[in-house]
Tab-separated table of C-alpha atoms in Angstrom:
chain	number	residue	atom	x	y	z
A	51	UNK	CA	196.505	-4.756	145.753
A	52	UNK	CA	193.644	-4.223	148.642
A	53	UNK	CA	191.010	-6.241	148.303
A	54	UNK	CA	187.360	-4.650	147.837
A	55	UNK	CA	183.956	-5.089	149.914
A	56	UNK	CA	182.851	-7.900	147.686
A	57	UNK	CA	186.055	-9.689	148.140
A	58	UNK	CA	186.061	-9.599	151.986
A	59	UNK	CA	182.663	-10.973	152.134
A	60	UNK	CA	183.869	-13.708	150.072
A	61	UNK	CA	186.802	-14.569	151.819
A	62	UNK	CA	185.060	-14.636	155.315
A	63	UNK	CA	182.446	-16.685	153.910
A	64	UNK	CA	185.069	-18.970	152.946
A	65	UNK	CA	186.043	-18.961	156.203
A	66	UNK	CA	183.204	-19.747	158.283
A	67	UNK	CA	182.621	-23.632	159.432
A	68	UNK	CA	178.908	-24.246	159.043
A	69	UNK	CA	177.172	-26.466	161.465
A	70	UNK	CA	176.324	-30.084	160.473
A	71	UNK	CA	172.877	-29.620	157.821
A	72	UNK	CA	169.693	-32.047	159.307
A	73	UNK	CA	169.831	-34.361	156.283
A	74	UNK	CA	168.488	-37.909	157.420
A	75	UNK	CA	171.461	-40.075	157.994
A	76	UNK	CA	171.736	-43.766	156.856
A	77	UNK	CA	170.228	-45.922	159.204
A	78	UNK	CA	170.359	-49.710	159.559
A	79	UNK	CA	168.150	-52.401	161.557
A	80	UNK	CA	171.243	-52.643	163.461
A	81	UNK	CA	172.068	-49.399	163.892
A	82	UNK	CA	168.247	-48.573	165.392
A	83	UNK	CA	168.627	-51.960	167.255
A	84	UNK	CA	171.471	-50.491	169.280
A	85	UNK	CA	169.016	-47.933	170.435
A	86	UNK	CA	167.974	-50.652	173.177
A	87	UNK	CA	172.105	-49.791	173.979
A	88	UNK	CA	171.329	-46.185	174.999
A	89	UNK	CA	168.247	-47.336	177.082
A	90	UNK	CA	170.337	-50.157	178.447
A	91	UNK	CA	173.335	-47.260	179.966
A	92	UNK	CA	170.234	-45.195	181.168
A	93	UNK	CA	168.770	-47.602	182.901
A	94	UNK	CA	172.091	-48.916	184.515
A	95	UNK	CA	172.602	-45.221	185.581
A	96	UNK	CA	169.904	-44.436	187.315
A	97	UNK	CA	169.504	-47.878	189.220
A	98	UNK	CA	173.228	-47.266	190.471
A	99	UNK	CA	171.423	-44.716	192.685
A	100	UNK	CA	170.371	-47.309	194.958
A	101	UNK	CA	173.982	-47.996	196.361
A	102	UNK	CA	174.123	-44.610	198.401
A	103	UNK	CA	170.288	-44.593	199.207
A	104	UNK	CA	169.480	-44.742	202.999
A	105	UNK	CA	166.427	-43.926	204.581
A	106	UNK	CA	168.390	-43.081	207.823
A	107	UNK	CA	170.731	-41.202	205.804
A	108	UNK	CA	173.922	-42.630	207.048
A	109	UNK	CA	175.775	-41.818	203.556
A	110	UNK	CA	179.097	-44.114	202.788
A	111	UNK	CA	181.697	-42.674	200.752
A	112	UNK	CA	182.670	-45.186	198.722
A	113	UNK	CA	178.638	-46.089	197.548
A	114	UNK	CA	178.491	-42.333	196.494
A	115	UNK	CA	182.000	-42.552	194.519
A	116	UNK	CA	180.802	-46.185	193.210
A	117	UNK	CA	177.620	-44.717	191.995
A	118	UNK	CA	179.682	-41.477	189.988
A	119	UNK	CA	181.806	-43.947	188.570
A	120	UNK	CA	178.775	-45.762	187.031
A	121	UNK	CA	177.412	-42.731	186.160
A	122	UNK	CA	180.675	-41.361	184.369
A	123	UNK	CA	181.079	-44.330	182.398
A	124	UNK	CA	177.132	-44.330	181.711
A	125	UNK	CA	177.050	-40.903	179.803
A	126	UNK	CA	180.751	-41.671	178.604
A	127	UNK	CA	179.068	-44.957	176.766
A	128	UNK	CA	175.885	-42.801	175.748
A	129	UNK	CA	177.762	-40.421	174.140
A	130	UNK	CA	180.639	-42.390	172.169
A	131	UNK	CA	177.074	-44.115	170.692
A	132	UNK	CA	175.412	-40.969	169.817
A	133	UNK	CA	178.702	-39.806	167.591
A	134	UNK	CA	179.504	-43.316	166.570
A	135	UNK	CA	175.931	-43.721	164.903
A	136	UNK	CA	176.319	-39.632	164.006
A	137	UNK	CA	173.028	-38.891	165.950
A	138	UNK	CA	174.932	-35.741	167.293
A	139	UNK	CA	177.799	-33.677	166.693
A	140	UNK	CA	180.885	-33.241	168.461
A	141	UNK	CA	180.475	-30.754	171.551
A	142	UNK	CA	181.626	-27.550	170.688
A	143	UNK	CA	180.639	-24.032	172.286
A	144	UNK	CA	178.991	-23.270	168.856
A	145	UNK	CA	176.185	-25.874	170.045
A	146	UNK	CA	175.412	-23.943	173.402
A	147	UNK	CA	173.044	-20.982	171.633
A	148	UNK	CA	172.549	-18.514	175.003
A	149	UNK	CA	169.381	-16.674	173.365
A	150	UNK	CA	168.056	-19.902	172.311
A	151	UNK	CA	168.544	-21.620	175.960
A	152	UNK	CA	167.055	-18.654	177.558
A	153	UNK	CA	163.729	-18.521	175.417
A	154	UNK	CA	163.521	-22.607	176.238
A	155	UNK	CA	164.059	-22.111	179.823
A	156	UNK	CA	160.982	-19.317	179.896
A	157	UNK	CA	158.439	-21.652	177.542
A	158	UNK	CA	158.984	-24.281	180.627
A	159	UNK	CA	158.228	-21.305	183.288
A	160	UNK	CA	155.200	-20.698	181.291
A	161	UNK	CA	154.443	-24.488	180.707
A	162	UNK	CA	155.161	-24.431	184.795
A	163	UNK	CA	152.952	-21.843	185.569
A	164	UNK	CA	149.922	-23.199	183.432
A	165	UNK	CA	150.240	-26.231	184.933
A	166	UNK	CA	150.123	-24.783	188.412
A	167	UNK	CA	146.874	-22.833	187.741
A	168	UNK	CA	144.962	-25.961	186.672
A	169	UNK	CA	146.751	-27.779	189.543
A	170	UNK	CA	145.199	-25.161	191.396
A	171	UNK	CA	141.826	-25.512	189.860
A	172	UNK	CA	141.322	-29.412	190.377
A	173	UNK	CA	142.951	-29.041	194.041
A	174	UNK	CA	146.214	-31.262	192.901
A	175	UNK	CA	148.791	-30.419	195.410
A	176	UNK	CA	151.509	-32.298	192.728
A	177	UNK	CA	151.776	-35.636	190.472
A	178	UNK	CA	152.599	-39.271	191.376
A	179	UNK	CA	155.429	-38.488	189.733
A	180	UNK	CA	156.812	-35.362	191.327
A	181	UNK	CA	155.796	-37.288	194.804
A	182	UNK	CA	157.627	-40.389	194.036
A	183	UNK	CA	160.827	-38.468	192.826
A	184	UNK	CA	160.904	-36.000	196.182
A	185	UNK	CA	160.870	-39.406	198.375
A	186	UNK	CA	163.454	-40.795	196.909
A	187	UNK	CA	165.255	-37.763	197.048
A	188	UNK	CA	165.072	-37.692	200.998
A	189	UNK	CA	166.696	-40.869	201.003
A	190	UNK	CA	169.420	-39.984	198.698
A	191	UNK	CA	172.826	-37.582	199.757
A	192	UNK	CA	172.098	-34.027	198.104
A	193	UNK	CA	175.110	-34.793	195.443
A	194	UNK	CA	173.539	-37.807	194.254
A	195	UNK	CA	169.952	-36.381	193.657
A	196	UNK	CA	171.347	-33.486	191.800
A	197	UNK	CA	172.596	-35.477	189.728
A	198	UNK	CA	170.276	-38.292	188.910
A	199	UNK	CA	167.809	-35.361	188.124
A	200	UNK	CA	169.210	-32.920	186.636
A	201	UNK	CA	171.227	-35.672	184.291
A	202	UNK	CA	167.816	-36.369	182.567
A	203	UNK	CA	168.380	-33.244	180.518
A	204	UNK	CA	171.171	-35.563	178.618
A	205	UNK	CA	169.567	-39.349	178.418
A	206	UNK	CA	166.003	-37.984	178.021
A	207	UNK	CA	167.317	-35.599	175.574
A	208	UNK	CA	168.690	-39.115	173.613
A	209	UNK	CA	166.205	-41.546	174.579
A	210	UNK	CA	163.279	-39.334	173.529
A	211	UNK	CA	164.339	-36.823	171.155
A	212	UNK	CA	167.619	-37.514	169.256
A	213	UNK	CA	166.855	-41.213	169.053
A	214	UNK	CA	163.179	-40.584	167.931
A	215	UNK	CA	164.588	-37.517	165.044
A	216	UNK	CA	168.146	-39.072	163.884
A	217	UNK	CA	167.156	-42.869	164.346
A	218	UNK	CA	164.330	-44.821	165.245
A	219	UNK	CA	162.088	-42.586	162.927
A	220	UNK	CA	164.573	-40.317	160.900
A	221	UNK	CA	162.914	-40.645	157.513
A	222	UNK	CA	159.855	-39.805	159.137
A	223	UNK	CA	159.785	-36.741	161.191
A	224	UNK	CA	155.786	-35.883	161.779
A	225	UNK	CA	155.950	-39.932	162.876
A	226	UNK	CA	159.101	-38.878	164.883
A	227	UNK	CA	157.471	-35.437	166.963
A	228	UNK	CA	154.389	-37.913	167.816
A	229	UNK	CA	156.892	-40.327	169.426
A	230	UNK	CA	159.157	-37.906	170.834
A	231	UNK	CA	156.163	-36.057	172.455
A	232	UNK	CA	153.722	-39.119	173.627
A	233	UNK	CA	156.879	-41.602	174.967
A	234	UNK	CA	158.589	-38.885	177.338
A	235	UNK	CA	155.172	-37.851	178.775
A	236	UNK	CA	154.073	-41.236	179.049
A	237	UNK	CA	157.387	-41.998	180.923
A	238	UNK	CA	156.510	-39.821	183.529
A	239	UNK	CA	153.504	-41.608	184.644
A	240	UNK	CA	150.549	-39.259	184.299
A	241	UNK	CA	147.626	-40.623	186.203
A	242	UNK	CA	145.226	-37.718	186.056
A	243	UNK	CA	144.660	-34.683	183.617
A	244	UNK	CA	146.778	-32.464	185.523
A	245	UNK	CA	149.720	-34.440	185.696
A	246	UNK	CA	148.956	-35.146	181.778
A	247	UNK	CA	148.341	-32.026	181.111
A	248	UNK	CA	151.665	-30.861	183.121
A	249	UNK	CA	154.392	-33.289	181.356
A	250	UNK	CA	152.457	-32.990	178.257
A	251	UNK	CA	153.214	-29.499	177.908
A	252	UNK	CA	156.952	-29.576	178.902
A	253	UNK	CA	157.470	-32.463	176.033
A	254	UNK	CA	155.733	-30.173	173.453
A	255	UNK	CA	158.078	-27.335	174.239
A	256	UNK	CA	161.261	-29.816	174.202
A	257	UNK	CA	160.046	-31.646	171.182
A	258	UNK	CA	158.956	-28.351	169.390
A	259	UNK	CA	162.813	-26.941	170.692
A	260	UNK	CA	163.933	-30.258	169.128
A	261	UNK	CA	162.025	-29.939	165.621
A	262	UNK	CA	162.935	-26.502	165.038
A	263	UNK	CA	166.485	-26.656	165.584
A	264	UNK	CA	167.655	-30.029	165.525
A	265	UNK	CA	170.276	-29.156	168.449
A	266	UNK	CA	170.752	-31.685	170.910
A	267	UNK	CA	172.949	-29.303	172.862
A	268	UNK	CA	170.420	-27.056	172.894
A	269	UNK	CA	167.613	-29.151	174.259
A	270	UNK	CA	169.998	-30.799	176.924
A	271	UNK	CA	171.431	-27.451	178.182
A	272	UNK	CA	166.718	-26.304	178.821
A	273	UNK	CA	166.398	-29.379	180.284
A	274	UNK	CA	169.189	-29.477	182.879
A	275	UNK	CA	168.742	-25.865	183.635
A	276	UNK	CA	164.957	-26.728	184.688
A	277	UNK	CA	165.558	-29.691	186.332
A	278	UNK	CA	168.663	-28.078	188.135
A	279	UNK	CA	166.680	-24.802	189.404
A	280	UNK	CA	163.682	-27.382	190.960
A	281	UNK	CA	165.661	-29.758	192.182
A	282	UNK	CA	167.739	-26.548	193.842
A	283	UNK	CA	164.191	-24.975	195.054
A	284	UNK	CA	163.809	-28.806	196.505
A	285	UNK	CA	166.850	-29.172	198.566
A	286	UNK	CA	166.947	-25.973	199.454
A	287	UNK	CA	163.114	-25.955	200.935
A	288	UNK	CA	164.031	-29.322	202.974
């Protein structure tokens, strides 16, 4: 016997896998003392920079293959933590929302391009920050800055968002976007009202991305693609 409209529609409902619902998971004071774990592999990743770094850039293979192999078992450790204490579901392509991405990446061009006119304004030419990351970028292979960069948009995305939302603070979301938003701009040292004003703005529109959809994925995949196009428009103006 064929099956009618209403039937269909049930049956593909039936079939549909829904994604993981934001209910606050069970937390210990163990489980949010591991948390000092995560910062612990972040930390050791971005200090194994060092071992390739040469002012007189005479780059040695084997420092820039010690330093991926940190870094691989870094964000290797990071993540087995983030599914073991269910902070984040298991990577799938159903995580990776295209529209969504695309609307993130243009609230950072417009967070960008606010930030430029005030920078403009005051007569900043850039932040402490942004000065302190470009020289240690000169003394760093190209490979090796690309990727301690642009890998912010996955520990940042932990350290300051997931850990903040699904941990530290997951009974307590309001208390969560305050911490999410004031600890990643404090991180990048602000020192004047531009610089504030410019780091400020990109954690609202990652922390907003973050409270509206609860996607790590999502946040991750904005975050690399801006890092990755200005640390491109870096190299590629030295």
């Amino acid at each position: 016997m064929p099956m009618n409209y209403f039937d269909i529609i049930e049956s593909e409902k039936a079939e549909q896998v829904d994604l993981p619902e934001n209910e606050p998971k069970k937390q210990t004071w163990l489980s949010r003392l591991s948390y000092l774990l995560l910062l612990l592999y972040w930390q050791v990743s971005q200090g194994a920079v060092a071992l390739p770094m040469d002012r007189h850039q005479h780059f040695h293979l084997w420092k820039i293959l010690a330093f991926l192999l940190i870094f691989i078992v870094c964000v290797a450790l990071s993540y087995d933590w983030a599914r073991k204490h269910e902070l984040i579901p298991k990577i799938s392509l159903r995580q990776f929302p295209l529209g969504k991405i695309a609307t993130g990446f243009v609230l950072m061009l417009v967070t960008s391009m606010i930030s430029g006119v005030i920078m403009s304004l005051t007569k900043t030419d850039t932040t402490e920050n942004q000065a302190a990351v470009d020289a240690i970028g000169k003394a760093l292979p190209p490979l090796v800055f690309f990727i301690m960069t642009v890998s912010a948009g996955f520990f940042e995305e932990l350290v300051f968002r997931v850990s903040m939302f699904e941990l530290l603070f997951n009974k307590w979301p309001k208390v969560a976007m305050f911490f999410a938003w004031g600890l990643f701009t404090a991180a990048h040292m602000p020192t004047d009202i531009p610089s504030f004003l410019t780091y400020g703005l990109m954690s609202l529109v990652l922390t907003s991305l973050y409270t509206k959809y609860r996607n790590f994925y999502l946040n991750m995949s904005v975050h690399f693609l801006w890092n990755a196009v200005i640390t491109l428009v870096l190299l590629l103006g030295k």
